[in-house]
mmCIF file of C-alpha atoms in Angstrom:
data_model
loop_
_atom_site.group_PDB
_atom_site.id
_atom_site.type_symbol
_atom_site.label_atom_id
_atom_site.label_comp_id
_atom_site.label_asym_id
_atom_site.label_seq_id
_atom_site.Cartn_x
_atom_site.Cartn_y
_atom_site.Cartn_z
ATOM 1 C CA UNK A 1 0.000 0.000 0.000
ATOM 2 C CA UNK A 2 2.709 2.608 1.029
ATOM 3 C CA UNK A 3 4.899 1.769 -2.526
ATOM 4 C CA UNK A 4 1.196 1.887 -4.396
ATOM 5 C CA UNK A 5 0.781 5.790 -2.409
ATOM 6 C CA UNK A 6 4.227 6.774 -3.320
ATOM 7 C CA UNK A 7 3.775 5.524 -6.707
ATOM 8 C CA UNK A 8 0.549 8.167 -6.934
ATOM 9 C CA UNK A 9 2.464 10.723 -5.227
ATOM 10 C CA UNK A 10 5.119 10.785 -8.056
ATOM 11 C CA UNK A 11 2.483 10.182 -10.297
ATOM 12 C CA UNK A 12 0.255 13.343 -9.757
ATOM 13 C CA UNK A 13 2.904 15.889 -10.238
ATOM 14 C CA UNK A 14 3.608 14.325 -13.777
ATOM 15 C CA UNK A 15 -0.285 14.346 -14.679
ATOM 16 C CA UNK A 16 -0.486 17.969 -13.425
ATOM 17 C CA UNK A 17 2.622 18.630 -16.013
ATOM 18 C CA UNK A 18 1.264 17.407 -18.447
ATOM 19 C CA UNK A 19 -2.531 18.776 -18.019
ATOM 20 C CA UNK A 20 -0.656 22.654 -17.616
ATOM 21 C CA UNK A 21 1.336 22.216 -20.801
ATOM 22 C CA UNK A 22 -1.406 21.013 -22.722
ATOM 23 C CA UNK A 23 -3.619 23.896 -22.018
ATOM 24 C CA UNK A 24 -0.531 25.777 -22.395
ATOM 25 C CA UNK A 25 -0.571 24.245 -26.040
ATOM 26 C CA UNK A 26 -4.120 25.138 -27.293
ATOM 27 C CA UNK A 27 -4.225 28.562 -25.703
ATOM 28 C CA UNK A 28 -0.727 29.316 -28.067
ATOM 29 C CA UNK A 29 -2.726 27.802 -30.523
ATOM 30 C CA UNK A 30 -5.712 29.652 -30.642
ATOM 31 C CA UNK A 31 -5.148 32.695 -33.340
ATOM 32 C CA UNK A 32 -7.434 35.981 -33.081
ATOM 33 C CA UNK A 33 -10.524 35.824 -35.599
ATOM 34 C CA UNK A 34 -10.189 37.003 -39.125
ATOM 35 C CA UNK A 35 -11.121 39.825 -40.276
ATOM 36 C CA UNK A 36 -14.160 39.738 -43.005
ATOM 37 C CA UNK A 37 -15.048 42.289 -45.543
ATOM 38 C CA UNK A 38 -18.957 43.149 -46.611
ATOM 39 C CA UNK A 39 -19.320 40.121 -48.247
ATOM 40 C CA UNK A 40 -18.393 37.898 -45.123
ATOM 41 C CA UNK A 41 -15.053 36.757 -46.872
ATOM 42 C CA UNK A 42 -11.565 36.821 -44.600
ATOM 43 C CA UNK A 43 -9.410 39.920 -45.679
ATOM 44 C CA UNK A 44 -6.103 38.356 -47.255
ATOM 45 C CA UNK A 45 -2.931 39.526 -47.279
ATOM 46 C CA UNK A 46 -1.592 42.043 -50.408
ATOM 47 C CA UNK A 47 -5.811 41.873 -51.855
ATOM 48 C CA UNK A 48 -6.734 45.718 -52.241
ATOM 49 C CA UNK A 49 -9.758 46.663 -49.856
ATOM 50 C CA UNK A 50 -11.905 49.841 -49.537
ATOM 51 C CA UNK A 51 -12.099 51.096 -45.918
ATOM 52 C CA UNK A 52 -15.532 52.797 -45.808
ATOM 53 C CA UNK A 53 -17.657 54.267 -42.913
ATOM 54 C CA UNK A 54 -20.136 52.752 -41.049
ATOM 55 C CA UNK A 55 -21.911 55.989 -40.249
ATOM 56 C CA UNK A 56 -23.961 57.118 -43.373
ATOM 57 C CA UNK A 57 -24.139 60.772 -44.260
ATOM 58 C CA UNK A 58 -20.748 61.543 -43.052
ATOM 59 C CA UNK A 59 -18.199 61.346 -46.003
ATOM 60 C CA UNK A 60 -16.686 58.374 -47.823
ATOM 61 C CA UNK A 61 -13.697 56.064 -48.356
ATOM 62 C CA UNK A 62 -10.119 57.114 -47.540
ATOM 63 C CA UNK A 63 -7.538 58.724 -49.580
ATOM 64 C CA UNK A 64 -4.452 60.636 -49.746
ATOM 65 C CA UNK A 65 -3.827 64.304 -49.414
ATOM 66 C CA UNK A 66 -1.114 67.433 -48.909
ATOM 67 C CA UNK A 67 -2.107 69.508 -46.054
ATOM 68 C CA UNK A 68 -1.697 73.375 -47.142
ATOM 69 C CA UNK A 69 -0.931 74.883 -50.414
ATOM 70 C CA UNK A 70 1.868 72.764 -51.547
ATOM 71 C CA UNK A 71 1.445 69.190 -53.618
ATOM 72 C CA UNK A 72 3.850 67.331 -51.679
ATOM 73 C CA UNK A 73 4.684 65.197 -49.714
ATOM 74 C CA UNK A 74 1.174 63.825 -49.145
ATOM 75 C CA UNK A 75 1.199 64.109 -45.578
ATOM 76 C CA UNK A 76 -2.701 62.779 -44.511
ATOM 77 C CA UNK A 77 -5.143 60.455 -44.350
ATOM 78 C CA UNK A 78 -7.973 61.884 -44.846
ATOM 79 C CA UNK A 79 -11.763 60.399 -45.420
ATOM 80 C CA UNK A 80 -13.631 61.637 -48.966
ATOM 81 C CA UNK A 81 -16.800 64.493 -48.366
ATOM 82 C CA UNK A 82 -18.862 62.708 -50.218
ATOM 83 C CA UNK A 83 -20.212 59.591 -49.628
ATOM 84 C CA UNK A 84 -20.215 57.667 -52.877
ATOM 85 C CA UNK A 85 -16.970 58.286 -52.963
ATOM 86 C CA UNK A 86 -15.126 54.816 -51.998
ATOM 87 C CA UNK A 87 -11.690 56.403 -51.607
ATOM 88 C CA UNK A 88 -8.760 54.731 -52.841
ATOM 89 C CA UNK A 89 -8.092 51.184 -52.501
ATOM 90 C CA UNK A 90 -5.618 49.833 -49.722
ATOM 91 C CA UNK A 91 -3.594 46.585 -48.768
ATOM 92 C CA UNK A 92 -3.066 44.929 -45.260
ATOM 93 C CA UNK A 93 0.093 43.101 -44.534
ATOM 94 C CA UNK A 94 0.573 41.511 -41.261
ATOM 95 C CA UNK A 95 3.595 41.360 -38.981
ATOM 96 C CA UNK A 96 4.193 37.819 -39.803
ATOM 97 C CA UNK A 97 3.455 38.458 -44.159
ATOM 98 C CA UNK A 98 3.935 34.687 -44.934
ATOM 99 C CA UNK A 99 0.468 34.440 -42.928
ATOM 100 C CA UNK A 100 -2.214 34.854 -45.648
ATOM 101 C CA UNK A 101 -5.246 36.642 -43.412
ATOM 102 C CA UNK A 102 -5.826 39.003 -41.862
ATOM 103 C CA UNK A 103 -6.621 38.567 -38.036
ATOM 104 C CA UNK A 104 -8.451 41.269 -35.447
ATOM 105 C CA UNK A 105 -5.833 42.710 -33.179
ATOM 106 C CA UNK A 106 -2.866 42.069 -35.070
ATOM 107 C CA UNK A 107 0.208 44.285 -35.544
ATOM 108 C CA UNK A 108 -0.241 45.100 -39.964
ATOM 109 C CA UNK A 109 1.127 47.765 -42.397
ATOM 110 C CA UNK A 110 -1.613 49.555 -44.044
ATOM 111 C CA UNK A 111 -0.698 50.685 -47.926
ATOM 112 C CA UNK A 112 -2.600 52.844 -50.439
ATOM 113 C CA UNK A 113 -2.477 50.830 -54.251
ATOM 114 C CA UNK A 114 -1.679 53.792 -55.865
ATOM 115 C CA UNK A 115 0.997 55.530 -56.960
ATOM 116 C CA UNK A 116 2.171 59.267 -56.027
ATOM 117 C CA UNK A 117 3.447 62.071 -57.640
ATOM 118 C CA UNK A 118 5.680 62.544 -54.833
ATOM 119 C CA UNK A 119 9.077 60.686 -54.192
ATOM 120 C CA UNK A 120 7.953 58.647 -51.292
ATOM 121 C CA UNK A 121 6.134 55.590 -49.914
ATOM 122 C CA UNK A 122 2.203 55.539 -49.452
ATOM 123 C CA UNK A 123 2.453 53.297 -46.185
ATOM 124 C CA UNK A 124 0.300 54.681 -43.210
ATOM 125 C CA UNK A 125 2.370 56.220 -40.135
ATOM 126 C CA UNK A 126 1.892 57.638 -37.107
ATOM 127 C CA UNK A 127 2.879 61.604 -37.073
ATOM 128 C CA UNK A 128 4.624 63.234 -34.475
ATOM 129 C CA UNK A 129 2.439 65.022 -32.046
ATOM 130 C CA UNK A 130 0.702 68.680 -33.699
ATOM 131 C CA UNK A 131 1.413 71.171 -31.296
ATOM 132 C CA UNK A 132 -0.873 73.553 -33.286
ATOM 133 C CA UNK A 133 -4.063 71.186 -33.140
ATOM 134 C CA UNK A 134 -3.084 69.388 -30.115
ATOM 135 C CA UNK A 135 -3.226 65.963 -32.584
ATOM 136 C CA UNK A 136 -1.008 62.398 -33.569
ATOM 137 C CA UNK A 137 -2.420 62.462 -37.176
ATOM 138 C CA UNK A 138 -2.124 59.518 -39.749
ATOM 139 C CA UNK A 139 0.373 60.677 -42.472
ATOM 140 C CA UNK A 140 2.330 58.739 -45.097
ATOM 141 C CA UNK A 141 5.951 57.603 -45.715
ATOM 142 C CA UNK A 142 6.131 55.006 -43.547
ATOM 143 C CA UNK A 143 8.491 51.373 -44.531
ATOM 144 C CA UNK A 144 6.994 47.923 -45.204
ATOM 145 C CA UNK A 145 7.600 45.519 -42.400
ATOM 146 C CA UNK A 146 11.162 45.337 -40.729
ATOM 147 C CA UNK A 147 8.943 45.118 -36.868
ATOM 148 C CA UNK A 148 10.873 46.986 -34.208
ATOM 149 C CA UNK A 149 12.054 50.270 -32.369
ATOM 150 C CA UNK A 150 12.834 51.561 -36.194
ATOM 151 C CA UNK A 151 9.728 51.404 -37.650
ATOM 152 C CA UNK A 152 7.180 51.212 -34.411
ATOM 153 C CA UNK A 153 5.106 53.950 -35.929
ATOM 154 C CA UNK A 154 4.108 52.056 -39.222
ATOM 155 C CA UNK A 155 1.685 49.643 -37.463
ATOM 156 C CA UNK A 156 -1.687 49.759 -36.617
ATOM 157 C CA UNK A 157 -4.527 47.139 -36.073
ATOM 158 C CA UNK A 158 -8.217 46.000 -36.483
ATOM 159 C CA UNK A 159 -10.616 45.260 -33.997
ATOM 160 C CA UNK A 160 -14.100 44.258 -33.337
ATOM 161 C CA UNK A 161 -16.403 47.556 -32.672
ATOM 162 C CA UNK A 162 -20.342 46.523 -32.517
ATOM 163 C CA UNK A 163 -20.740 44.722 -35.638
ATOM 164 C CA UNK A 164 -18.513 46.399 -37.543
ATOM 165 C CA UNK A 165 -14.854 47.773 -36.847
ATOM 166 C CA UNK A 166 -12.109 50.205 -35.924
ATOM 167 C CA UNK A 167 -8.453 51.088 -36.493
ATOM 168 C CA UNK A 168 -6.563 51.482 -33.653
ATOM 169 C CA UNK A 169 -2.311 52.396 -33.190
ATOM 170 C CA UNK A 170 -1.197 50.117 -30.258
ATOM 171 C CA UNK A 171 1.448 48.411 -31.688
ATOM 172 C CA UNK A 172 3.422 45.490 -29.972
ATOM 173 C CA UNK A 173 6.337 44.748 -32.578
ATOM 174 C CA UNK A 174 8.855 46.297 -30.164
ATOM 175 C CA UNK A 175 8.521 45.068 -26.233
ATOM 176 C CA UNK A 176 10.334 47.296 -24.305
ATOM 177 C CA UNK A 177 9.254 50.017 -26.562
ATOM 178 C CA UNK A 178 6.588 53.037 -24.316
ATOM 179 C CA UNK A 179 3.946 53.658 -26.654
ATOM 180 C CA UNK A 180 0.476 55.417 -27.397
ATOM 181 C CA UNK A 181 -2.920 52.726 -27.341
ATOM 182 C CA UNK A 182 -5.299 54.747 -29.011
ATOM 183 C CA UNK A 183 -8.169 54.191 -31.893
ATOM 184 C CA UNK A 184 -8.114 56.150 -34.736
ATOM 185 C CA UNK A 185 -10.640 58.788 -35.117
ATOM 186 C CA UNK A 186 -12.061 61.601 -37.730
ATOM 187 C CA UNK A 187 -10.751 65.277 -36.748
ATOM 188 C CA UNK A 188 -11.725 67.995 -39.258
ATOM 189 C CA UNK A 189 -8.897 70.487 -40.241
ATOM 190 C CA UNK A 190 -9.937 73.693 -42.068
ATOM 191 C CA UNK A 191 -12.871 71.202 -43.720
ATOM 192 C CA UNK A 192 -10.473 68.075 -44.468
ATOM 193 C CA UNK A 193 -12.071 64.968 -42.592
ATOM 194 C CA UNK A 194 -8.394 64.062 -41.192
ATOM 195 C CA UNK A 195 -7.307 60.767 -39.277
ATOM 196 C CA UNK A 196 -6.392 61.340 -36.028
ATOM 197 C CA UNK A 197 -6.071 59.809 -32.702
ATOM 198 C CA UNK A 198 -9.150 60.338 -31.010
ATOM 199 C CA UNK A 199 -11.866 58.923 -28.134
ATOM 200 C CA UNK A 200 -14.006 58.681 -30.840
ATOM 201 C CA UNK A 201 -13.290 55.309 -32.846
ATOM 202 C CA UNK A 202 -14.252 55.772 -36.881
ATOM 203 C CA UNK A 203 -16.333 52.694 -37.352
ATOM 204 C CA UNK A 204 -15.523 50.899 -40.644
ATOM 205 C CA UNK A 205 -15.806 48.127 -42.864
ATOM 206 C CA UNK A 206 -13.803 46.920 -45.993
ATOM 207 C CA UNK A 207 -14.894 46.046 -49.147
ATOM 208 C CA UNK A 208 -13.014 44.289 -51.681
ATOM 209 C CA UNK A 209 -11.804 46.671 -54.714
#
């Protein structure tokens, strides 16, 4: 009887191993859900997307734009005044590209498909913060993947809002890195419908292009 409790006694701490590690394995293994488009169909990497508003009756798709009188650099984000406007077309590449969807709170580059007059890159960034407005706008110029210190301002993520969705900057490609966790909002400069960091998410949803 005492070898037969001693044998249980190593026994249990094994099982207990083994139980921990193997919930250990299926929580690693669950993945965030996917991200679907109007249609219902998972957002894929490099496939161009529309990101349109929710909210009817309040401008249109995104596109690119100079702030001020001079034609470059295109330095915002900005969201079209009217509605049937769909914007222009974008592509999502996660931090990991060689994964082919796109998945709700996941670090991701965020490209425009369309070329610029200007010598530079149409890659989302966060700005520095606007003294004048008081704002950490979306602006262009940021560099495709490359996750780190470097380049901590070029990603931004998706997440559930209601039904629909938001943007949001909270990026985790860089650990020890002290960074903003905000959602991205609408603030309107001299008219333009800018992207901002705000309270106020901008509730979206893509639609293939």
């Amino acid at each position: 009887t005492n070898l037969k409790m001693k044998t249980n006694q190593l026994f249990l701490p094994f099982l207990i191993l083994v139980i921990s590690s193997n919930s250990f394995l299926s929580s690693a293994a669950e993945s965030p859900p996917e991200v679907v488009d109007i249609d219902g169909k998972i957002l894929r990497t490099g496939v161009d997307y529309y990101i349109l508003p929710v909210v009817r009756g309040r401008g249109g798709g995104l596109t690119m734009d100079s702030i001020g009188d001079k034609i470059c650099p295109l330095d915002a984000v900005v969201q079209e005044h009217q509605e049937i406007d769909q914007g222009l077309p974008l592509t999502f590449t996660p931090v990991n590209p060689k994964k082919g969807v796109i998945r709700e709170s996941t670090d991701l580059n965020i490209i425009f498909s369309a070329n610029s007059i200007c010598v530079q890159t149409t890659q989302w960034k966060l700005d520095d913060f606007d003294e004048t407005t008081g704002q950490y706008f979306i602006t262009l110029g940021g560099n495709q993947g490359n996750p780190g210190r470097e380049t901590i301002s070029n990603w931004f993520k998706i997440e559930k809002f209601d039904r629909d969705y938001k943007l949001l900057y909270c990026p985790t490609v860089c650990d020890f890195c002290k960074v903003i966790c905000k959602e991205i909002g609408i603030f309107i400069q001299d008219g333009v419908r800018r992207l901002a960091l705000s309270d106020v998410p901008f509730k979206v949803m893509f639609k293939k292009a």
